[in-house]
mmCIF file of C-alpha atoms in Angstrom:
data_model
loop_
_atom_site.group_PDB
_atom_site.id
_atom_site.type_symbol
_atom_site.label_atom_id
_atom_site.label_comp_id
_atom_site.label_asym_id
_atom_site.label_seq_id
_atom_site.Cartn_x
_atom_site.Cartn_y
_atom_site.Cartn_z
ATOM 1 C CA UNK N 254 47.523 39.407 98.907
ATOM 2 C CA UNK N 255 47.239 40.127 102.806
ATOM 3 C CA UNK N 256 46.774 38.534 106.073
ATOM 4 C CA UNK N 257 46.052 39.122 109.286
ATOM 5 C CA UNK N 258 48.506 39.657 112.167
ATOM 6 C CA UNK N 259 48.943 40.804 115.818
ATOM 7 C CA UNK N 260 50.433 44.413 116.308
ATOM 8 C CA UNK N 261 51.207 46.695 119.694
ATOM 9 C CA UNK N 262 51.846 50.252 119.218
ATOM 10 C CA UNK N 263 53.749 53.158 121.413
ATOM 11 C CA UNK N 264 50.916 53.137 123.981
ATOM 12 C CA UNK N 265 51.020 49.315 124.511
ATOM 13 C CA UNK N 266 47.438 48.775 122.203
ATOM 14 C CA UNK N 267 46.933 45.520 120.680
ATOM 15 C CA UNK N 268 44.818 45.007 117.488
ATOM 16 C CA UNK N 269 45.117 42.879 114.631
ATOM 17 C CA UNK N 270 45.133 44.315 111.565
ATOM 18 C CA UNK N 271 45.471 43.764 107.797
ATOM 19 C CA UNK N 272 49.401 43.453 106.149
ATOM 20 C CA UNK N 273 50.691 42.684 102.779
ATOM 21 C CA UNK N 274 51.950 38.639 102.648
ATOM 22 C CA UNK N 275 55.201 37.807 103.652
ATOM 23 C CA UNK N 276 57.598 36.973 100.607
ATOM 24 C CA UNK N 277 60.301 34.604 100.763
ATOM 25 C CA UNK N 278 63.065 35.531 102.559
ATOM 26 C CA UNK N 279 66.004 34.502 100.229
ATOM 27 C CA UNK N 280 66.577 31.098 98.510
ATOM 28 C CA UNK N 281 67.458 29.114 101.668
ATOM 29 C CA UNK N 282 63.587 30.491 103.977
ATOM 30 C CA UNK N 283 60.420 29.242 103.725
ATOM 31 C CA UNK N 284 56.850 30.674 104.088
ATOM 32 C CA UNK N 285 54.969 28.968 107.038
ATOM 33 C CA UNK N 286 51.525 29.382 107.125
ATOM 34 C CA UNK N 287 50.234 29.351 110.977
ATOM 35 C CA UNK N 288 47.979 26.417 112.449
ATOM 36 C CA UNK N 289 48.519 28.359 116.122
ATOM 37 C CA UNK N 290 51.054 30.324 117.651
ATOM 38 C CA UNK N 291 50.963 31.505 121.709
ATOM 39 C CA UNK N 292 51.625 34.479 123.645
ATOM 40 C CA UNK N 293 54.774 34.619 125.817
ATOM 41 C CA UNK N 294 55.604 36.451 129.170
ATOM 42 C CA UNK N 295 58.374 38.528 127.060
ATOM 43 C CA UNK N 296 55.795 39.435 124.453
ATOM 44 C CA UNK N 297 54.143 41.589 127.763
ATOM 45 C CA UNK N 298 57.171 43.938 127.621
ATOM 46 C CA UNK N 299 55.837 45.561 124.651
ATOM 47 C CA UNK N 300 52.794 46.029 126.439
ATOM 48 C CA UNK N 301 54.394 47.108 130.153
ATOM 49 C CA UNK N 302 56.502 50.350 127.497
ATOM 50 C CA UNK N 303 59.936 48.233 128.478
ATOM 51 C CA UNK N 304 60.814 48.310 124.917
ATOM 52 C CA UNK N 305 60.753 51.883 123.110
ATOM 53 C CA UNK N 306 58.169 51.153 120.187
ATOM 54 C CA UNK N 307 58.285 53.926 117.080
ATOM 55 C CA UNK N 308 55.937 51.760 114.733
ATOM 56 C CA UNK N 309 53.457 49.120 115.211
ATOM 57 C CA UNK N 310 55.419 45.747 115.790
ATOM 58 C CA UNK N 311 54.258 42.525 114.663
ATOM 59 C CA UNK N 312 54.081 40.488 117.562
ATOM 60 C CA UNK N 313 54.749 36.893 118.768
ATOM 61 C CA UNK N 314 57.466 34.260 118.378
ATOM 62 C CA UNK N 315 55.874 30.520 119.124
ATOM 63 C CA UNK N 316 54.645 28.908 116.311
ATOM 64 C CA UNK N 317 53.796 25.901 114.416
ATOM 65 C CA UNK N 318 52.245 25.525 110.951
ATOM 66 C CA UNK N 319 52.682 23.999 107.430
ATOM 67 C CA UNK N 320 55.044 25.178 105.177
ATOM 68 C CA UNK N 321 53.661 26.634 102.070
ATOM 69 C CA UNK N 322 56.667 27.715 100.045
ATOM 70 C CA UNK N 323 59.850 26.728 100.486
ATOM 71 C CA UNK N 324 63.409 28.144 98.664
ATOM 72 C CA UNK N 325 65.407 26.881 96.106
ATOM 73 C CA UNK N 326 68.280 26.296 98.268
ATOM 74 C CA UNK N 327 66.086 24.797 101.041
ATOM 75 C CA UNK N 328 66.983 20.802 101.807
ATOM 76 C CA UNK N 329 65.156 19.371 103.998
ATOM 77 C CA UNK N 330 61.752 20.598 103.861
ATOM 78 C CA UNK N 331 59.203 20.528 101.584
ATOM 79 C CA UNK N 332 55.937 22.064 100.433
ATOM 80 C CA UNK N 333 53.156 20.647 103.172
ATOM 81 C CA UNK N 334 55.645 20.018 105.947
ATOM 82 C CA UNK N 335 54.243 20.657 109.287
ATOM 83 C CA UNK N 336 57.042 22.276 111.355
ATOM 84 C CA UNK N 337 57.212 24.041 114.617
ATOM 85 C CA UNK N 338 60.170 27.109 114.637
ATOM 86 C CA UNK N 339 62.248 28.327 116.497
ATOM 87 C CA UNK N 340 61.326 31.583 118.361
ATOM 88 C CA UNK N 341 65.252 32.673 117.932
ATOM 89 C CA UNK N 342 66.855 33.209 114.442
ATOM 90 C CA UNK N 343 70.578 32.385 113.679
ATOM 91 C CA UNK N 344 71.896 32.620 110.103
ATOM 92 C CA UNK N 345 72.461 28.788 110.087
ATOM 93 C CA UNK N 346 75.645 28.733 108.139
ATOM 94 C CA UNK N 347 78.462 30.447 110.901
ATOM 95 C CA UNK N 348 80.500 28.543 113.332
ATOM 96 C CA UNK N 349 77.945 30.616 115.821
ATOM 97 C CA UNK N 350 75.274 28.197 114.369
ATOM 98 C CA UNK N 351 77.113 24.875 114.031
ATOM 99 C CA UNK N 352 76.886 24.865 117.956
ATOM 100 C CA UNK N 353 72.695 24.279 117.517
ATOM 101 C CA UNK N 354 72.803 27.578 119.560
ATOM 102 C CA UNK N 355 71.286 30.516 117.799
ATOM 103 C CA UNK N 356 72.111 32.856 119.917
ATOM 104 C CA UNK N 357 75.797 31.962 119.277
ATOM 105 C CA UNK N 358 74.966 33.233 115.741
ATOM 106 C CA UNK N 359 78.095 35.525 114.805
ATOM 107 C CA UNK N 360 76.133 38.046 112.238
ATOM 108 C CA UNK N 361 73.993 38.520 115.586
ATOM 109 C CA UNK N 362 70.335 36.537 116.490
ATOM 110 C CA UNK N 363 67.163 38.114 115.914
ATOM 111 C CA UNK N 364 63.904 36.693 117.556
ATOM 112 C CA UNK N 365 60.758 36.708 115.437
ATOM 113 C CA UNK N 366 57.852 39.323 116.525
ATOM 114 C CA UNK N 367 60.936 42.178 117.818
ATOM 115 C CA UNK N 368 60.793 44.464 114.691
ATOM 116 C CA UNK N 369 63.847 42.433 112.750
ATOM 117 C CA UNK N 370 61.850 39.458 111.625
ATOM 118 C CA UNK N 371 57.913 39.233 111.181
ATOM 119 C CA UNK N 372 55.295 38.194 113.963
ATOM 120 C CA UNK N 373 54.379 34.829 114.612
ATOM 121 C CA UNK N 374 50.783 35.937 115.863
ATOM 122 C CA UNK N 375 49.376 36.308 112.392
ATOM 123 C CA UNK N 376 48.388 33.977 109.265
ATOM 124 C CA UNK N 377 51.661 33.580 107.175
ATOM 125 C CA UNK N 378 55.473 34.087 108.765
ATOM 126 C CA UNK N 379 58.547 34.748 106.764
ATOM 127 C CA UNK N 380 61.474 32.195 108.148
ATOM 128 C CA UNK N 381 64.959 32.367 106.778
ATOM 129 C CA UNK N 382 67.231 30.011 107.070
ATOM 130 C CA UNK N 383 64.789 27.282 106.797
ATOM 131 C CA UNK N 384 66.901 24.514 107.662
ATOM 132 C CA UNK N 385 68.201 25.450 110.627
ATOM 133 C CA UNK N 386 64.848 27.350 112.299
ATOM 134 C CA UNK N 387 62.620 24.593 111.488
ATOM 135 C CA UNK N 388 61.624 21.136 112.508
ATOM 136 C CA UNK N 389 59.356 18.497 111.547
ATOM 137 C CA UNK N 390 56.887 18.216 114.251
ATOM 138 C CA UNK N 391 57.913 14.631 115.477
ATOM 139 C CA UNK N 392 55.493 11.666 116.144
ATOM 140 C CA UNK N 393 53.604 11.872 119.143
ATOM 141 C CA UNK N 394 54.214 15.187 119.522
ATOM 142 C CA UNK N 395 50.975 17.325 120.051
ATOM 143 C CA UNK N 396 50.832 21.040 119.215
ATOM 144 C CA UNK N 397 50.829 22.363 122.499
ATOM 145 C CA UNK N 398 54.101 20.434 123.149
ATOM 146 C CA UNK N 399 55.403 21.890 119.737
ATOM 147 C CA UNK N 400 54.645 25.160 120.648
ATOM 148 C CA UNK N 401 56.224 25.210 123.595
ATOM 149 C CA UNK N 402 59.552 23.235 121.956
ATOM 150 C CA UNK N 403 59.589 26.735 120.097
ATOM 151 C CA UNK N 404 60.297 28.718 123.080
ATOM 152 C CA UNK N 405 59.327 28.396 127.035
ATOM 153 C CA UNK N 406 59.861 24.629 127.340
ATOM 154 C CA UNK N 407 63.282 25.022 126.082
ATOM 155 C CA UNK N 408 64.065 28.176 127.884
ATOM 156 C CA UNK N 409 62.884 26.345 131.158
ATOM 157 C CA UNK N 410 64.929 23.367 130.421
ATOM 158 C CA UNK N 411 68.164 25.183 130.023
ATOM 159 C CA UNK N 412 67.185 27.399 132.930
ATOM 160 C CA UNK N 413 67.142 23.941 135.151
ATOM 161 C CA UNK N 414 70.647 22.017 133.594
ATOM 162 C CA UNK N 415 72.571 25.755 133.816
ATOM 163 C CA UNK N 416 71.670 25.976 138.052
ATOM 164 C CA UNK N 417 73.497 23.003 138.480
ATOM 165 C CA UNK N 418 71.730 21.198 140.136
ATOM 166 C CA UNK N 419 72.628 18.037 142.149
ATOM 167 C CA UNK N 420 70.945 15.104 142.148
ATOM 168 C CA UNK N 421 68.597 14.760 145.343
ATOM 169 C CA UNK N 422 68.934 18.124 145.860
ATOM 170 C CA UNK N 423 67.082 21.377 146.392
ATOM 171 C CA UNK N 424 66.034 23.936 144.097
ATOM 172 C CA UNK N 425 63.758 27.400 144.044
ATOM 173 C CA UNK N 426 61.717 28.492 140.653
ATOM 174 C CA UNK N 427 60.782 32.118 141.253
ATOM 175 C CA UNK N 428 57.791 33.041 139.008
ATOM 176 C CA UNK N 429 55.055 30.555 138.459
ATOM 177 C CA UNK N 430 54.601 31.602 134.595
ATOM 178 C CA UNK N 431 55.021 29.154 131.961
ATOM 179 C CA UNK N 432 58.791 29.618 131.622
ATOM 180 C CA UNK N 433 58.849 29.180 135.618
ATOM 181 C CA UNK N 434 56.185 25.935 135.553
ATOM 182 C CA UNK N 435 58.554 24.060 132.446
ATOM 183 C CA UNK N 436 61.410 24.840 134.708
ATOM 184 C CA UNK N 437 59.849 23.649 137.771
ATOM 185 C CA UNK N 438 59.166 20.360 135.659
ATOM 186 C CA UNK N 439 62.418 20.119 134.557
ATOM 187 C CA UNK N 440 64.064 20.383 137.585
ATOM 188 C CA UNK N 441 61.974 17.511 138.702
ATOM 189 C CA UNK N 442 63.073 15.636 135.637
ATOM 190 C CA UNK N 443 66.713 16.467 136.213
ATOM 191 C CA UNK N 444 66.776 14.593 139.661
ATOM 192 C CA UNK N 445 66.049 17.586 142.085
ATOM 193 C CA UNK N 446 64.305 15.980 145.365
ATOM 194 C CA UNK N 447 62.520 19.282 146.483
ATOM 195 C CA UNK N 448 61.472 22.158 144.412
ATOM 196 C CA UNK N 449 59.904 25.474 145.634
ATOM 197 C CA UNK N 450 57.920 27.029 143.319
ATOM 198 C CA UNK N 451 57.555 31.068 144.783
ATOM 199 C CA UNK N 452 54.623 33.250 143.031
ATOM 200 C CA UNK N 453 52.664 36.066 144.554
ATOM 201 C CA UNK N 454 49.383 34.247 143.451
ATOM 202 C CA UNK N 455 48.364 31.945 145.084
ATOM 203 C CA UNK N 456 46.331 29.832 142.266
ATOM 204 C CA UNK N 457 49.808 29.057 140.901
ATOM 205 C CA UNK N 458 51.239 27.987 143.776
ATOM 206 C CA UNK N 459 48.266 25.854 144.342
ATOM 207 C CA UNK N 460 48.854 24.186 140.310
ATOM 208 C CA UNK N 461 52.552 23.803 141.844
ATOM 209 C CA UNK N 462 51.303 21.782 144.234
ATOM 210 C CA UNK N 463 49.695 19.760 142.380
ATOM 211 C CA UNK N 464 52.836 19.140 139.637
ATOM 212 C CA UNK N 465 54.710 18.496 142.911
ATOM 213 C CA UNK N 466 56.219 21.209 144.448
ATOM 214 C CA UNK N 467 56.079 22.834 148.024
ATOM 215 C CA UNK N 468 55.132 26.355 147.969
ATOM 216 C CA UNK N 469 56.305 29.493 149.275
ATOM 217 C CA UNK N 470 54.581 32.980 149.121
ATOM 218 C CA UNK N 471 57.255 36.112 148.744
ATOM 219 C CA UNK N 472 58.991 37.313 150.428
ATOM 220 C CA UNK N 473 60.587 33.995 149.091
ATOM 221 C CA UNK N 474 64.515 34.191 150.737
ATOM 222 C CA UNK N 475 63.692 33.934 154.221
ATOM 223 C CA UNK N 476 61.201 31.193 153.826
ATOM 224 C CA UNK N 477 63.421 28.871 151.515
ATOM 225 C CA UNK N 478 66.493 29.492 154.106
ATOM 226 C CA UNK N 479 64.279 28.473 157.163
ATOM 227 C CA UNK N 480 62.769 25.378 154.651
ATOM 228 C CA UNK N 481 66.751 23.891 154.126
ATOM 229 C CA UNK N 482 67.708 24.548 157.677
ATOM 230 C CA UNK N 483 69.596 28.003 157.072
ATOM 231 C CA UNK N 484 71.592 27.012 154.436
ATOM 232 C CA UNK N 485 69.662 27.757 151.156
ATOM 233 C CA UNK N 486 68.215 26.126 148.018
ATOM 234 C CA UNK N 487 71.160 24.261 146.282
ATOM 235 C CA UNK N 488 70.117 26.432 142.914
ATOM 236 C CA UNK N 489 67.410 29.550 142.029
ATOM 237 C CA UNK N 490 66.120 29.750 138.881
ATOM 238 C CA UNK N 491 64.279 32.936 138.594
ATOM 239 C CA UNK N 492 61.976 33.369 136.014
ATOM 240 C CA UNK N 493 60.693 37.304 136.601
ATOM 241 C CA UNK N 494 64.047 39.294 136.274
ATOM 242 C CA UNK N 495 62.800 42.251 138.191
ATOM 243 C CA UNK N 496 65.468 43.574 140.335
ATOM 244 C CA UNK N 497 63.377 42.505 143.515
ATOM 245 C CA UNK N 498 63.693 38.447 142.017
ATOM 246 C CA UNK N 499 66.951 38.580 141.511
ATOM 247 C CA UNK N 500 67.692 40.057 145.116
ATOM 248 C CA UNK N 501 65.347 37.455 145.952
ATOM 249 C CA UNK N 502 67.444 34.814 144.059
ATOM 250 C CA UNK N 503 71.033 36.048 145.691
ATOM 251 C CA UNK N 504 69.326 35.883 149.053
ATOM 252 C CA UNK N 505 67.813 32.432 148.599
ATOM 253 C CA UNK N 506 70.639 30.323 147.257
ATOM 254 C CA UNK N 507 72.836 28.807 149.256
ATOM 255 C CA UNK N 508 76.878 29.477 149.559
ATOM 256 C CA UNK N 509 78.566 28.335 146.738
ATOM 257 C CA UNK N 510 75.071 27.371 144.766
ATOM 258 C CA UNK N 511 73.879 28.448 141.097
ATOM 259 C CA UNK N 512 70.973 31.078 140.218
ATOM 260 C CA UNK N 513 70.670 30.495 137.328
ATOM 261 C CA UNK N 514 68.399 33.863 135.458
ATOM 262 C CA UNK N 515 65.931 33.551 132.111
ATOM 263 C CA UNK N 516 63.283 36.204 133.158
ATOM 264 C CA UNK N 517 63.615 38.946 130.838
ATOM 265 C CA UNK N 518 64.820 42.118 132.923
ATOM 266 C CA UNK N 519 64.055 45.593 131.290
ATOM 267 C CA UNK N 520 66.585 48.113 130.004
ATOM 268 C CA UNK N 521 67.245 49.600 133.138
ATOM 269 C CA UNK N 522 70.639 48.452 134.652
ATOM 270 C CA UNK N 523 70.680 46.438 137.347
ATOM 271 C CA UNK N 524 72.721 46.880 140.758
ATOM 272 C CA UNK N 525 74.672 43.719 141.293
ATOM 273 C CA UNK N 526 75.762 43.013 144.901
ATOM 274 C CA UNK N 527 79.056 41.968 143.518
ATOM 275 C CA UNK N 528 81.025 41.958 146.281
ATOM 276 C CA UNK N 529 78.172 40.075 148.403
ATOM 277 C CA UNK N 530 78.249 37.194 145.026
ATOM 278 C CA UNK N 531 82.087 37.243 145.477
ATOM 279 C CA UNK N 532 82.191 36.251 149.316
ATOM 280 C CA UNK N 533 79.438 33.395 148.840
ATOM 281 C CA UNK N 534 81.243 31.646 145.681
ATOM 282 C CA UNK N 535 78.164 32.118 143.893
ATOM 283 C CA UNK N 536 77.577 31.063 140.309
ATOM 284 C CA UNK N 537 75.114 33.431 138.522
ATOM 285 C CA UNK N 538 73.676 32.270 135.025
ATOM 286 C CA UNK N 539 71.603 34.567 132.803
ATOM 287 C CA UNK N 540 70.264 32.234 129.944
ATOM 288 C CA UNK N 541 68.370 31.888 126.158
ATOM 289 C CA UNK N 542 67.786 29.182 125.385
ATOM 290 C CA UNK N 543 70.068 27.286 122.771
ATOM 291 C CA UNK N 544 66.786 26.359 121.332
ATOM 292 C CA UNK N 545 67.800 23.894 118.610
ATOM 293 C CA UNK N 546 70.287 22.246 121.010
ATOM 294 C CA UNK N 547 67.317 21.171 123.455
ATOM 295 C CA UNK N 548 65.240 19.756 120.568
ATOM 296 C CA UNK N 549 67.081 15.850 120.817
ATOM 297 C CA UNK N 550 66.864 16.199 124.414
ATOM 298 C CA UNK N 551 62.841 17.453 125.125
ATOM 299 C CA UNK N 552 61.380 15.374 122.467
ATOM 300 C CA UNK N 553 62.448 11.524 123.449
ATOM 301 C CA UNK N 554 60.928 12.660 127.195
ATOM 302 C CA UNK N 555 57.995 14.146 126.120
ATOM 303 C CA UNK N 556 57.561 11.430 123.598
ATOM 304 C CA UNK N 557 57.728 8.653 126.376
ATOM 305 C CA UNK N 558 55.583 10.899 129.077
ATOM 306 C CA UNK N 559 59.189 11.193 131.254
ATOM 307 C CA UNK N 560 58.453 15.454 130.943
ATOM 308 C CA UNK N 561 54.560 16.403 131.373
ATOM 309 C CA UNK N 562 53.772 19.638 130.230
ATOM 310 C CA UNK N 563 49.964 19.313 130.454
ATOM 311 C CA UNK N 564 48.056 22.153 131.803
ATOM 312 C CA UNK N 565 50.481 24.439 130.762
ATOM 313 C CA UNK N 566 47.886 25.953 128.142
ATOM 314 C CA UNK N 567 45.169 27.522 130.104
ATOM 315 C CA UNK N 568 43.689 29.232 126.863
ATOM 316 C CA UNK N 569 43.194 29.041 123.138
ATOM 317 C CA UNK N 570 41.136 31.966 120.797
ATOM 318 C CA UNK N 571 41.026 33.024 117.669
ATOM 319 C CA UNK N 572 43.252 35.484 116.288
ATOM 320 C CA UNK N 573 41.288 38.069 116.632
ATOM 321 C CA UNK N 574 40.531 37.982 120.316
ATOM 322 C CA UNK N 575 44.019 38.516 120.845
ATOM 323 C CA UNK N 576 43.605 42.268 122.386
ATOM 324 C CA UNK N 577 41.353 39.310 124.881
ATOM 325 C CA UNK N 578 44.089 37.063 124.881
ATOM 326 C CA UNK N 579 46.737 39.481 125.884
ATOM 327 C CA UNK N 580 44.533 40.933 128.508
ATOM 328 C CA UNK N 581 44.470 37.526 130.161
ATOM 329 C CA UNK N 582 48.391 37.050 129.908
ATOM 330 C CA UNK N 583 48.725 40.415 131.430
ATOM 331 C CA UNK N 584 46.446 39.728 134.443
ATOM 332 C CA UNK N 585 49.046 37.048 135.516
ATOM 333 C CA UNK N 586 46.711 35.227 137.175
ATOM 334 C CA UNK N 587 46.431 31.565 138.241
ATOM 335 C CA UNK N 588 43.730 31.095 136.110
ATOM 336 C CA UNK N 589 45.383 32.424 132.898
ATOM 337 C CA UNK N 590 48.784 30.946 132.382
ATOM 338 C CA UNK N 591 49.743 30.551 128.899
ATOM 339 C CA UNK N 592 47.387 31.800 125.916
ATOM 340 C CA UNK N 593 47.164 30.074 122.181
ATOM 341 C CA UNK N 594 45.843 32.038 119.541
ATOM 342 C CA UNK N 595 44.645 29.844 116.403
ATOM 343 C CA UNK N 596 44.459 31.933 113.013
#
C-alpha cells in the first residue's frame, strides 16, 4: 500500500509524491493516520538550503489524526483514538523522558519530518513510543489548538516562562510568526503589562495590535530602550535566530534581564558578545520546548478561553497544494501566518 506525503529535495523543491505505508514502529508505536497537520517556520530551513539535504526528506512535524494501529505493548491508546503528537520524539522509557521533556531524552531526541522519523505532512505517520508522543485530544479542544499543542504553542509558552518575566512588567517578542504571536500571548497570560511585538511587516504588527501589543518596526533596540525610558524591556524573546535578532535581543534587554531564544538559527556559528553579556548580568536562554511538560499547563487555559490562539491559522489546503502552501509560509507575510494542510 502507499500514501501520499510532502517531500523537499537538495534545491529546496516541494512536491508530494507517492511512498510505501509506514509500518509499525516496534511493539510500543502506533500508526496515526492524518486528519491535518501544518507547516512550521523551521520546516522553511529546508527550503532557505540551511540544512544539507542528500535525499528527498519527508517533511512536517504538527499533527493530529486517529490512530489506526496501535502495538502490542501500547497502554493507553487504542484503535480509533484521536490524538495530537508531539513534534519531538523521546524514547519514553529513560530518566531523560520521566522529566515530560523529550529533549532530555538520553538515547538523543529526534523530531518527526528531519530524516530520522517520517513526515507529518502526508496521509499515515509512523510514531514510536506511543505512550509518551501521544495525547488524546482533550474536550473542548479544537484542531487548530491541537495542532499547535504539537509544536509552536508550546515552544512559545516556554519561550515566555524561561525570560523571566515579572509580573507587571515589560517584555519584547522579536518575530511576529506563529512561534513569536503564541509567545506574545503568553507573555500576556503570564502577567507581563506591556509587550512589544517587533516584525519588519507591518500587517503583523498591525494583528499585534489588535491581540494587544504596542508595536515597533526594526531596528527594534533603540526603539524599545527609548519606549522603557533607557533602561530596556525586562525580557526578549526572539523568535527569528538570525544573528541580526539576537544582536537585536542583547541590545534591547535591559541590565540584568532574560532573552530568552527559540528561533531556529542555522549552522553557522554565531559571535556572542560575551564579554558585553558578562558586564550587563544578562541571562540568555536558548529553548525547545519540553513539549509534553506544557500539555497540563496549555490545555486548562485554552479550555476556559484564559489563552486565545484564534487567528493564528491564516490558511488551510489540501495536501497537495502544499508546493502553494509553502510558498505562502515562505512569503512571511502578514497575510500568511501559519498554513494547515488537510490530507
Amino acid at each position: 500500500m502507499t500514501m501520499r506525503a510532502v517531500v523537499v529535495d537538495g534545491s529546496g523543491q516541494i512536491r508530494v509524491e507517492t511512498r510505501p505505508d509506514p509500518t509499525l514502529p516496534g511493539p510500543n508505536g502506533a500508526i496515526v493516520q492524518v486528519e491535518s497537520a501544518s507547516i512550521c517556520g523551521s520546516d522553511l530551513h529546508f527550503l532557505e538550503g540551511h540544512y544539507p539535504i542528500v535525499d528527498p526528506v519527508a517533511l512536517g512535524h504538527e499533527a493530529v489524526g486517529t490512530v489506526v494501529e496501535a502495538g502490542s505493548d501500547v497502554n493507553g491508546f487504542t484503535v480509533g483514538d484521536r490524538v495530537l503528537v508531539s513534534s519531538v520524539a523521546g524514547c519514553g522509557q529513560c530518566g531523560g523522558c520521566a522529566t515530560r521533556d523529550p529533549i532530555m531524552c538520553v538515547h538523543g531526541p529526534q523530531i518527526f519530518g528531519t530524516g530520522a522519523l517520517g513526515g507529518a505532512q502526508a496521509e499515515l505517520l509512523a510514531v514510536p513510543a506511543a505512550d509518551f508522543q501521544l495525547l488524546k485530544i482533550p474536550e473542548n479542544i479544537s484542531t487548530e489548538q491541537a495542532l499547535l499543542l504539537t509544536d509552536n504553542l508550546a515552544t512559545g509558552w516556554a519561550a515566555a516562562k524561561r525570560a523571566d518575566i515579572p509580573i507587571g512588567g515589560t517584555v519584547a517578542v522579536i518575530g511576529l510568526g506563529a512561534v513569536g504571536m503564541c509567545a506574545l500571548r503568553s507573555a500576556l497570560t503570564l502577567g507581563a503589562a506591556r509587550v512589544f511585538a517587533v516584525d519588519p511587516v507591518e500587517a503583523r504588527r498591525k494583528r499585534a495590535e489588535l491581540w494587544g501589543a504596542g508595536t515597533i518596526a526594526p531596528p527594534s533596540a533603540q526603539a524599545i530602550r527609548e519606549a522603557t525610558n533607557g533602561l530596556g524591556a525586562d525580557a526578549v524573546i526572539d523568535a527569528v535566530g538570525t544573528d541580526t535578532s539576537i544582536d537585536d535581543s542583547i541590545a534591547a534587554v535591559r541590565t540584568g534581564g532574560t532573552v530568552s531564544i527559540v528561533g531556529v538559527h542555522d549552522l553557522q556559528p554565531y559571535p556572542l558578545p560575551a564579554l558585553v553579556c558578562l558586564l550587563r548580568n544578562l541571562t540568555i536562554r536558548m529553548t525547545t520546548a519540553p513539549i509534553q511538560q506544557t500539555w497540563p499547563e496549555l490545555i486548562p487555559l485554552l479550555q476556559a478561553g484564559r489563552m486565545d490562539v484564534d487567528g493564528i491559522f491564516t490558511d488551510t489546503l489540501p495536501l497537495e497544494s502544499a508546493a502553494e502552501g509553502y510558498a505562502a509560509a515562505f512569503s512571511r507575510s502578514g497575510e500568511h501566518l501559519k498554513v494547515q494542510l488537510v490530507p
